[in-house]
Coordinates of C-alpha atoms in Angstrom, one line a residue:
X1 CA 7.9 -3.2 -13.7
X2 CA 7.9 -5.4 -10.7
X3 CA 10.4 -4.5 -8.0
X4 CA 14.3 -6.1 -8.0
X5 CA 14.9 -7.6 -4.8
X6 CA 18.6 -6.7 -4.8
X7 CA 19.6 -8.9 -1.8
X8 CA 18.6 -12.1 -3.9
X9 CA 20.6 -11.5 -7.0
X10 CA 23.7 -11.0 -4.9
X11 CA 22.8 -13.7 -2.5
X12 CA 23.0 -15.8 -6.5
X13 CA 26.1 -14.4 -7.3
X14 CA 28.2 -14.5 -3.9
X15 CA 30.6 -17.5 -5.4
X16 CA 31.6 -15.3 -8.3
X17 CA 32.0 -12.4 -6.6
X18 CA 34.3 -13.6 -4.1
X19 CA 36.3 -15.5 -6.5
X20 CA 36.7 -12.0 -8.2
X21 CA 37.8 -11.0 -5.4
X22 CA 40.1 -13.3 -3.9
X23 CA 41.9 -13.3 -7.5
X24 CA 42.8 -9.4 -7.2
X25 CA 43.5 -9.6 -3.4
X26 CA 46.5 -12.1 -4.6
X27 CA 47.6 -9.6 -6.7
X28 CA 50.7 -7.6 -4.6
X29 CA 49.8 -3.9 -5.8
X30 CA 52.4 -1.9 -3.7
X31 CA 53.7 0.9 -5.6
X32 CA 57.3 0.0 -6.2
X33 CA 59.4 3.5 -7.6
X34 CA 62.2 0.8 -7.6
X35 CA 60.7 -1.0 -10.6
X36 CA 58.8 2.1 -12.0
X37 CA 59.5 2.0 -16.3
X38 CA 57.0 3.5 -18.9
X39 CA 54.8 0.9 -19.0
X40 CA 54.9 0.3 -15.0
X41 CA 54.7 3.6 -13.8
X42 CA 54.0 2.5 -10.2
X43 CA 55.9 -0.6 -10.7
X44 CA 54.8 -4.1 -12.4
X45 CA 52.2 -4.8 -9.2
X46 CA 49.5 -1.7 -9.8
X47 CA 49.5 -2.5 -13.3
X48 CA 48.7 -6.8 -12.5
X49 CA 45.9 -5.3 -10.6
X50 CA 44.5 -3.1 -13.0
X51 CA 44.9 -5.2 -15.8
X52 CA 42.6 -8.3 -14.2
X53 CA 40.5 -5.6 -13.0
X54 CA 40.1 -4.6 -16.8
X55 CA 39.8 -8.4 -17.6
X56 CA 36.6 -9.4 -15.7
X57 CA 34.9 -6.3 -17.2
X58 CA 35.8 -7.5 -20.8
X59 CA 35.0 -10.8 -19.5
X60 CA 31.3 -9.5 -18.3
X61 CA 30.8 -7.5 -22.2
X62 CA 32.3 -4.5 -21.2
X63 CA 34.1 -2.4 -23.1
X64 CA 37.0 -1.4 -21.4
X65 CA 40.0 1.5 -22.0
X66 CA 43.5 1.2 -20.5
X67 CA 45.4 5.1 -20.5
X68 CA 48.7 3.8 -19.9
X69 CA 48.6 1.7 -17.4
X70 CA 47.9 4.7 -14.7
X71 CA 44.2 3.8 -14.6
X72 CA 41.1 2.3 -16.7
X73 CA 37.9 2.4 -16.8
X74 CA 34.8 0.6 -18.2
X75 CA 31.6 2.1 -19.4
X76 CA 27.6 1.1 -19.4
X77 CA 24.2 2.7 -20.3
X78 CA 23.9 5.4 -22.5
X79 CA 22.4 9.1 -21.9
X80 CA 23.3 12.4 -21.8
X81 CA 24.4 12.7 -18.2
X82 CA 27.2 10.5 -16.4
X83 CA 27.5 8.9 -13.3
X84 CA 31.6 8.4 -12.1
X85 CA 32.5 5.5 -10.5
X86 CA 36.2 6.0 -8.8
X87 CA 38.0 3.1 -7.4
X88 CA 41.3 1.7 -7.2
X89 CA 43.5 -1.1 -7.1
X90 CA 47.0 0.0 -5.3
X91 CA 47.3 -0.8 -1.8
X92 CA 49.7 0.7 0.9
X93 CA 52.9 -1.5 1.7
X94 CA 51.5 -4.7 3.9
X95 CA 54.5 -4.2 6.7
X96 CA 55.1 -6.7 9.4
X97 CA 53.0 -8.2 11.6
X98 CA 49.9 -10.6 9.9
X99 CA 49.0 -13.6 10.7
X100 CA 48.2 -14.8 7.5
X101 CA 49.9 -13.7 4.3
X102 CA 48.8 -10.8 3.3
X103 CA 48.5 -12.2 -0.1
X104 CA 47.2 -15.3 0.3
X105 CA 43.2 -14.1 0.9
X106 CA 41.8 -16.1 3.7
X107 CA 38.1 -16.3 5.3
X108 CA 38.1 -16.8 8.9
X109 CA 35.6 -16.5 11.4
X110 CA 33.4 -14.7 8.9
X111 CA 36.2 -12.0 8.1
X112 CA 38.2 -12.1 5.1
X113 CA 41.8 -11.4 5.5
X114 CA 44.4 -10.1 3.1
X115 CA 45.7 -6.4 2.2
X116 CA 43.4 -4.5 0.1
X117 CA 40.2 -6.4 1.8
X118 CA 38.7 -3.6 3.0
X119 CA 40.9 -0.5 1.4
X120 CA 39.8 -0.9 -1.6
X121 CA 39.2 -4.0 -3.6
X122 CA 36.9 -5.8 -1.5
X123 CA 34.3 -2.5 -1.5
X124 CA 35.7 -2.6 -5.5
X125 CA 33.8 -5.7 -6.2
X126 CA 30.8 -4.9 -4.2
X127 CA 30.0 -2.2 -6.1
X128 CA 31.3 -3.8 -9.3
X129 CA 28.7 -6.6 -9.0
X130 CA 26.1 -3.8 -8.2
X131 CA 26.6 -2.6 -11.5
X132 CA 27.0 -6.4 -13.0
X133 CA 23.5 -6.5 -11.7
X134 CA 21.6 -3.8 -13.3
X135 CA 23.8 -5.3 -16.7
X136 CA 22.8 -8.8 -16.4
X137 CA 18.8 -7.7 -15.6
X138 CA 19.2 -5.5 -18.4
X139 CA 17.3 -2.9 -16.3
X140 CA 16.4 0.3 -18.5
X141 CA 18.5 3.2 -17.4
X142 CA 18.8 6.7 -18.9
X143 CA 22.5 8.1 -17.6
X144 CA 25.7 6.5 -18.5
X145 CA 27.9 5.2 -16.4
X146 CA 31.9 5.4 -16.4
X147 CA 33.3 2.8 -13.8
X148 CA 37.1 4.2 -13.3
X149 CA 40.2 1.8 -11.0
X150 CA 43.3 4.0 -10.5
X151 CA 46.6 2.8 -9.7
X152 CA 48.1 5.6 -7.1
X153 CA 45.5 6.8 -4.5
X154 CA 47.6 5.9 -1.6
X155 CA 50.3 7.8 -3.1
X156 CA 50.0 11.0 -4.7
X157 CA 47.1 10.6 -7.3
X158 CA 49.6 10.7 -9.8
X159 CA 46.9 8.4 -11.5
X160 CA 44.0 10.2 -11.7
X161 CA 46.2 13.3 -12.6
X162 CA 47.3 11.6 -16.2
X163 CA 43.9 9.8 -16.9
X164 CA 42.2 13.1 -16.6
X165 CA 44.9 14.8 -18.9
X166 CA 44.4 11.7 -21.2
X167 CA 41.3 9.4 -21.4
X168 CA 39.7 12.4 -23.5
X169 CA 36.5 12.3 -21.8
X170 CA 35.0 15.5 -19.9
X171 CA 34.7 14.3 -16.2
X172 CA 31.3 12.6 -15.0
X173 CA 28.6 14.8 -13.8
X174 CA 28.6 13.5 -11.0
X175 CA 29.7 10.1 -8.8
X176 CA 30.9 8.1 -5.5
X177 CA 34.0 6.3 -4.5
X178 CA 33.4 3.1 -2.7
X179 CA 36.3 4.1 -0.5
X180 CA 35.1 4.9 2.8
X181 CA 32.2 4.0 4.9
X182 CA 28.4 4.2 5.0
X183 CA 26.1 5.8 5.7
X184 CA 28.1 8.4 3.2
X185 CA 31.1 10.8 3.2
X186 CA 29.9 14.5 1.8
X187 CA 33.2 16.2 3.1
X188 CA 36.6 15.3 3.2
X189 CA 39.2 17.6 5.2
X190 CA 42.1 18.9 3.2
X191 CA 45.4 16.7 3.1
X192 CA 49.0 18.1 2.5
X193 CA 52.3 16.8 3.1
X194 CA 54.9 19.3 4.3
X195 CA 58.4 18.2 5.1
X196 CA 60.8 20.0 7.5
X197 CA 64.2 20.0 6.5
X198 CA 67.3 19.4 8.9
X199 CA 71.0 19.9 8.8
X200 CA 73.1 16.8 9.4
X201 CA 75.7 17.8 11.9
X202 CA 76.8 16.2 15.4
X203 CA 78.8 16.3 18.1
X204 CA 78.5 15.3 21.9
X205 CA 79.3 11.7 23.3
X206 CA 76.8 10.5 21.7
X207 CA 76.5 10.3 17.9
X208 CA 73.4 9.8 15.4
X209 CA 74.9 7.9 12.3
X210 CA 70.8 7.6 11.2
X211 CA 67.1 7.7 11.7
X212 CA 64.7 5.9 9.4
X213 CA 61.1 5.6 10.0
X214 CA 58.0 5.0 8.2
X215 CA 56.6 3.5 4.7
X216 CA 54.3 5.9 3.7
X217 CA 52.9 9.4 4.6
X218 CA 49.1 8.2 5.5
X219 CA 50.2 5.6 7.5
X220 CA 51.2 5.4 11.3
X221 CA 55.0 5.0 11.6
X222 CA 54.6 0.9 13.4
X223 CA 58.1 0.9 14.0
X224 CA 61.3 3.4 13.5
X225 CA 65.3 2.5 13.6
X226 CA 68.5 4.5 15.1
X227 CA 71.7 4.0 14.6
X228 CA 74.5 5.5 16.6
X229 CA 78.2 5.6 18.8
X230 CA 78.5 6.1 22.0
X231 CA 80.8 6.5 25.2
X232 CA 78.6 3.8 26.9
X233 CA 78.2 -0.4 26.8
X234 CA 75.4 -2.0 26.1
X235 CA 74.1 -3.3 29.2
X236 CA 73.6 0.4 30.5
X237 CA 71.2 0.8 27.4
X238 CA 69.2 -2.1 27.6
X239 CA 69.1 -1.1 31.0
X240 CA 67.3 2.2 29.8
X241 CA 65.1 0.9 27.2
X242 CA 63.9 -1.9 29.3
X243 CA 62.9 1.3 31.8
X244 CA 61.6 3.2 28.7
X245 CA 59.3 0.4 27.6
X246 CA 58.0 -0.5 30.7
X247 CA 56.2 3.3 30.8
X248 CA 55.2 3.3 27.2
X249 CA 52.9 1.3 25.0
X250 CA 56.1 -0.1 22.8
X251 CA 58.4 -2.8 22.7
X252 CA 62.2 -2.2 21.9
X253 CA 65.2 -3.8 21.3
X254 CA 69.1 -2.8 21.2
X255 CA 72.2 -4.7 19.6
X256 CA 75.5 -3.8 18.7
X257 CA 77.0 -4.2 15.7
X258 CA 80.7 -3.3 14.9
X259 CA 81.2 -0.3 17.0
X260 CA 77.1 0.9 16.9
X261 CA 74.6 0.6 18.6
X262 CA 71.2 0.2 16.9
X263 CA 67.4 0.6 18.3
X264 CA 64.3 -0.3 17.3
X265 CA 61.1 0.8 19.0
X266 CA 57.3 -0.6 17.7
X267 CA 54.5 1.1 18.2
X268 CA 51.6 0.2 16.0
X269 CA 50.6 1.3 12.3
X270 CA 47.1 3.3 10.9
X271 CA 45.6 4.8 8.7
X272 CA 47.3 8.4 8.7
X273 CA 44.1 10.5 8.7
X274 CA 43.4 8.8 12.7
X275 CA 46.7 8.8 14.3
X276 CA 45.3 8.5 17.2
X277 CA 44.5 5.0 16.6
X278 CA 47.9 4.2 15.6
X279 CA 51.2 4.1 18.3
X280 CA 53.8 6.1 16.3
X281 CA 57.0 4.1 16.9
X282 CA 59.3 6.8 15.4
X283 CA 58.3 9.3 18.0
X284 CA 58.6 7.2 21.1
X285 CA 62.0 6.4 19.7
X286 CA 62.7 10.2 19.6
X287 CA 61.4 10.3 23.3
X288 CA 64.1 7.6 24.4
X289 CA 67.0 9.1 22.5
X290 CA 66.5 12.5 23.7
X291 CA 67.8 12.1 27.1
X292 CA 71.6 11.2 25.6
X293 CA 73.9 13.5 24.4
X294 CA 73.3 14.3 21.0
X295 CA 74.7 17.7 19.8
X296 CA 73.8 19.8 16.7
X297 CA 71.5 19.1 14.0
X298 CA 70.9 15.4 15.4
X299 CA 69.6 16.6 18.8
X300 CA 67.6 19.1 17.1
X301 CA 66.5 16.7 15.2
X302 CA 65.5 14.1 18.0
X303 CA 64.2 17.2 20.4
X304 CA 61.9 18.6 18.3
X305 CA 60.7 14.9 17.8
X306 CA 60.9 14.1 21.2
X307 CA 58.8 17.2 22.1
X308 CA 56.7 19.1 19.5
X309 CA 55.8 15.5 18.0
X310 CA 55.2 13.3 20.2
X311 CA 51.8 12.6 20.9
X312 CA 50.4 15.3 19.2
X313 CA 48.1 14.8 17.0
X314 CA 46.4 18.0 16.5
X315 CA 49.0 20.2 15.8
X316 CA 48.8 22.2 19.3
X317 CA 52.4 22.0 20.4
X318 CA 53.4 22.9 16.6
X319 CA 51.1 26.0 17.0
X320 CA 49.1 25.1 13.6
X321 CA 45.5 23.5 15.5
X322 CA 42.7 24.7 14.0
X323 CA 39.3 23.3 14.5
X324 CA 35.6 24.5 12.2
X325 CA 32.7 24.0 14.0
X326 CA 31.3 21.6 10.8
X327 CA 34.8 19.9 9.4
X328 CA 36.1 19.0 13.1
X329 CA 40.0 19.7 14.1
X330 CA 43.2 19.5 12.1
X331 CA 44.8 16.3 12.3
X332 CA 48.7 15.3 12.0
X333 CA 50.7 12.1 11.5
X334 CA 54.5 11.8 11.2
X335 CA 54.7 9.4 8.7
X336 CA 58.1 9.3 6.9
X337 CA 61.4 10.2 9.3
X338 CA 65.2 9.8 7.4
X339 CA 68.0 11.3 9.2
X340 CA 71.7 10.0 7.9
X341 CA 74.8 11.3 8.8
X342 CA 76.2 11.8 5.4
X343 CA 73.0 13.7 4.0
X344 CA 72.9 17.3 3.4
X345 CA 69.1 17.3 3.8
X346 CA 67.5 15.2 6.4
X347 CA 63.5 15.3 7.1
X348 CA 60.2 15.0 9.0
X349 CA 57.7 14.5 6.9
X350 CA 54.1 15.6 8.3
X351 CA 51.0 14.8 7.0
X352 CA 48.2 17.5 8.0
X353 CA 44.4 16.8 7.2
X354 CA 43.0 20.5 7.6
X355 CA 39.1 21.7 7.9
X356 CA 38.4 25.2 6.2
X357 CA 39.3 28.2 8.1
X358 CA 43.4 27.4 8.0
X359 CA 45.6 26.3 4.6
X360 CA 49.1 24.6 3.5
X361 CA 50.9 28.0 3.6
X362 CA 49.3 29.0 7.3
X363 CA 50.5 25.8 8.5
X364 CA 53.8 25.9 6.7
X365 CA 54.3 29.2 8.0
X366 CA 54.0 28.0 11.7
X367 CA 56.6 24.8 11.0
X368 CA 59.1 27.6 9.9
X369 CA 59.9 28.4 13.2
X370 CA 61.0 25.7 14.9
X371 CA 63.6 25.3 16.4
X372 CA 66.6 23.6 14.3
X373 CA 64.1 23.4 11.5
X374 CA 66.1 25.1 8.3
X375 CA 63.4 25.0 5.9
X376 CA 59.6 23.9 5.3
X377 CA 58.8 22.3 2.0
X378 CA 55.3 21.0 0.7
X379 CA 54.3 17.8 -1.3
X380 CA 53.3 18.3 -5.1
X381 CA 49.8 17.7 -4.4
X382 CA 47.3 19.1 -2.1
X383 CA 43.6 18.7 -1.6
X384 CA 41.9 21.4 -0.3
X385 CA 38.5 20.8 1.9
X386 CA 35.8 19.6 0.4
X387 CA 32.3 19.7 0.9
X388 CA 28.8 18.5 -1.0
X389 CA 25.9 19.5 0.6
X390 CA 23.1 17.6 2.3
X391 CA 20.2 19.1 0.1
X392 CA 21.9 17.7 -3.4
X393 CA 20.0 15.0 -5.1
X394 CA 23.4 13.1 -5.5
X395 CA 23.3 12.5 -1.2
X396 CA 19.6 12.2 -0.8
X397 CA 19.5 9.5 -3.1
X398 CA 22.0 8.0 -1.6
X399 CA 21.2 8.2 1.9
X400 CA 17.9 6.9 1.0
X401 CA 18.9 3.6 -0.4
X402 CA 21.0 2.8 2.4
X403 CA 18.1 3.8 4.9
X404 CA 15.3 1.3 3.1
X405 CA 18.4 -1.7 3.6
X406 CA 19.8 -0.7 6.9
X407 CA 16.6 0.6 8.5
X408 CA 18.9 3.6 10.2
X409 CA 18.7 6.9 9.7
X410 CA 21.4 8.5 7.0
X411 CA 23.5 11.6 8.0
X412 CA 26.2 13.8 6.6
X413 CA 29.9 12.6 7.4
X414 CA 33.1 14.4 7.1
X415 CA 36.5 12.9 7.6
X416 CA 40.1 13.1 7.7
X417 CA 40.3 10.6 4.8
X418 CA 40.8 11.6 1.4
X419 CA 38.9 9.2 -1.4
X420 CA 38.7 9.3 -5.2
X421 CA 35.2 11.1 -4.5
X422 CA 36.6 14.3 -4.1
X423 CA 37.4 14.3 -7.9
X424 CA 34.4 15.5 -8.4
X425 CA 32.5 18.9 -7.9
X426 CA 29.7 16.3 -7.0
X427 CA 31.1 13.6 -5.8
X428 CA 31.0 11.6 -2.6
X429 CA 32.1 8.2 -0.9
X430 CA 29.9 6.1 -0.2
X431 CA 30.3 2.5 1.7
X432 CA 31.4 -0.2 2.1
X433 CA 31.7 -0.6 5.9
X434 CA 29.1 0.0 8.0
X435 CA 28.5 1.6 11.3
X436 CA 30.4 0.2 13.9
X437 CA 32.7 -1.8 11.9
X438 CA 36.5 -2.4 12.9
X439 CA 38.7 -0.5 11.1
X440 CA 41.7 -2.1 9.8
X441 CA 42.6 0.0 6.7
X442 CA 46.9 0.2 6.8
X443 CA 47.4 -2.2 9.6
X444 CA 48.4 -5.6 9.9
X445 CA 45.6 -8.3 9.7
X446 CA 43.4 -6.0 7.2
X447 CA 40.3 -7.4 6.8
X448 CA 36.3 -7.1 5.8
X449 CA 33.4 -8.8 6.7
X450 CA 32.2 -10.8 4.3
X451 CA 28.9 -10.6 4.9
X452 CA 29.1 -7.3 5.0
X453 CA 30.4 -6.9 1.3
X454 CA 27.5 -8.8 0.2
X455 CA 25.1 -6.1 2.0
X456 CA 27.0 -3.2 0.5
X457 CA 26.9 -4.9 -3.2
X458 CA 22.9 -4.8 -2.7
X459 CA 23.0 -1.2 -1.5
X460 CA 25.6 -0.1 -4.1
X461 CA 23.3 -2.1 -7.1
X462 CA 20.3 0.0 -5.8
X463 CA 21.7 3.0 -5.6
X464 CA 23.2 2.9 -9.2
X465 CA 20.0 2.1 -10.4
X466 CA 18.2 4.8 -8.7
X467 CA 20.8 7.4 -10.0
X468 CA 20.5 6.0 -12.7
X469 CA 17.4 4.7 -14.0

């Protein structure tokens, strides 16, 4: 059989494949609880996507299964072993600050813009038109392969959770999410949520009527709100944030409102698993309110933000840092704050993405004792670390494909991420960015290179084949 240069088919498919694209990427697939019903059980946007998503399959002869609306999937080949393909279709909220519509998919400069580019439908299509390939060749292959879209990995998985529970299938032998980055992702770091609960009491001149901060637990707080009285005016505070924000990386603003005062400080969003990249705006907020004179559960509140949080984001001034000589160091992001006067329970919720060596109930623990913490609870789902090593054929394979196109060397990678390739025993992400790319995944002004996407389809149609064939 003579050799399929994989470059040239996509180079004959790039119209189509964009204009797959760009028709999912207008698709608005926040999850939406708001709107949540039995037949939208993220709300009506996850299921738009999905359901297109399942439309160009069945458009390209695919036969295609829809459990419920919480994810599909598409199959091709036949065999007795099966390779998983995990993507999905839900994006994180697309927040303020773009200068396009997030929505409205846009190519500038080489780089196409619009939420979900690059996290995860834009790798989605690369890889689905690596598959179309190896279809529309009608190469011979002896494995089957399951091509699965969920609706909820930026959420709680809740997707992947009821198609597993439903579809009726065993789970593939083995598979990839095109979720991450090349040259491949063999471990991921465990990820837990754990929330620490507050009381809501006051007292002092000052006043905390509410805190609110955040859109989503992997994501980098950009910018975080206080309301509250005072026995002050408002000239002496602007006076004090204009100090503030002229010694930290934020920009603020104050206003008064019938009898309150209310501040905002932004920072700037990212992806949860590298706060470090991100300028947490609910912490610095913390760090300017905690020099007033809150009393009670609202200055414990704001201290311990003020102080344990704030710009730490490696757990060492909440005593739980750990660090494994091949999974790296524990990482932390304060994603979600609410703090409301009239609440009984009022939290912090903390996002931990652990190596081996420490655990949720270590950690939670630790948060325990804090001061003005009352109690430590944890999110319903957990990963714990995962790891597939270097020697299985899954990663060779796979590193050798994107070797012969890149012409670098392959090498393990573990993250703070979590991806879809965790789901398996054997499974892996693998692609679509590249090596020095500009990571964008949960800001503002998301996008991917579009030339880049078209290198990635080649490598991900080669490597099917080869796992495949």
């Amino acid at each position: 059989m003579t050799a399929v240069d994989f470059k040239a088919e996509v180079a004959k498919r790039r119209d189509a494949m964009m204009a797959d694209l760009f028709s999912l990427l207008e698709i608005n697939s926040e999850r939406d609880d708001s709107k949540a019903d039995k037949d939208h059980p993220f709300g009506p946007g996850p299921v738009k996507a999905l359901e297109k998503f399942l439309e160009i399959a069945e458009r390209d002869g695919y036969e295609t299964k829809n459990v419920d609306n919480y994810a599909g999937h598409f199959t091709f080949g036949q065999g007795e072993e099966e390779l998983g393909i995990f993507a999905h279709m839900d994006v994180v909220p697309a927040g303020s600050g773009w200068n396009t519509d997030p929505y409205k998919p846009e190519i500038i400069d080489g780089k196409l813009y619009a939420r979900g580019s690059s996290d995860d439908k834009g790798p989605t299509m690369a890889c689905y038109y690596g598959l179309k390939i190896i279809k529309e060749l009608g190469l011979p292959v002896s494995k089957r392969v399951r091509f699965v879209v969920g609706t909820d990995e930026e959420s709680g998985w809740g997707d992947m959770d009821y198609y597993f529970a439903h579809v009726g299938l065993p789970e593939p032998d083995f598979g990839f999410s095109p979720d991450a980055e090349f040259p491949i992702i063999n471990g991921e770091k465990g990820n837990i949520t754990e929330y620490l609960h507050f009381g809501s009491s006051n007292g002092g001149s000052y006043h905390l009527v509410s805190f609110k901060g955040g859109l989503r637990e992997n994501m980098v707080p950009e910018s975080a709100t206080a309301v509250f009285t005072a026995d002050t005016d408002l000239a002496s505070l602007q006076d004090a944030l204009t100090h503030f924000v002229s010694e930290y990386p934020v920009t603020g603003s104050v206003r008064e409102e019938n009898g309150q005062f209310i501040v905002q400080i932004t920072g700037k969003s990212a992806h949860g698993a590298s706060p470090q990249s991100g300028i947490n705006g609910a912490t610095y907020l913390a760090r300017f309110l905690n020099d007033f004179d809150f009393a009670g559960a609202a200055k414990e509140y704001i201290h311990l933000a003020a102080t344990y949080v704030f710009e730490d984001h490696t757990g060492e001034k909440l005593g739980v840092a750990h660090t494994d000589a091949k999974m790296g160091r524990l990482s932390m992001n304060a994603g979600v704050w609410s703090f409301d006067q009239d609440a009984k329970d009022n939290t912090i919720a903390l996002n931990f993405r652990y190596p081996q060596g420490t655990d949720a109930a270590r950690i939670q623990s630790q948060l325990a004792t804090l001061p003005g913490v009352v109690s430590v609870s944890l999110s319903e789902h957990e990963h714990t670390p995962h790891y597939v090593p270097m020697e299985d054929e899954l990663v060779s394979t796979l590193l050798a494909v994107y070797e012969k196109h890149t012409g670098l060397k392959g090498s393990e990678q573990i993250i703070g991420g979590g991806t879809f390739g965790r789901l398996l025993k054997r499974g892996v992400a693998y692609g679509a960015m590249f090596p020095g790319y500009t990571d964008t995944m949960h800001q503002a002004n998301e996008f991917a290179d579009v030339e880049d996407l078209y290198r990635a389809a080649a490598i991900y149609a080669e490597a099917i084949y080869e796992l495949i064939k």
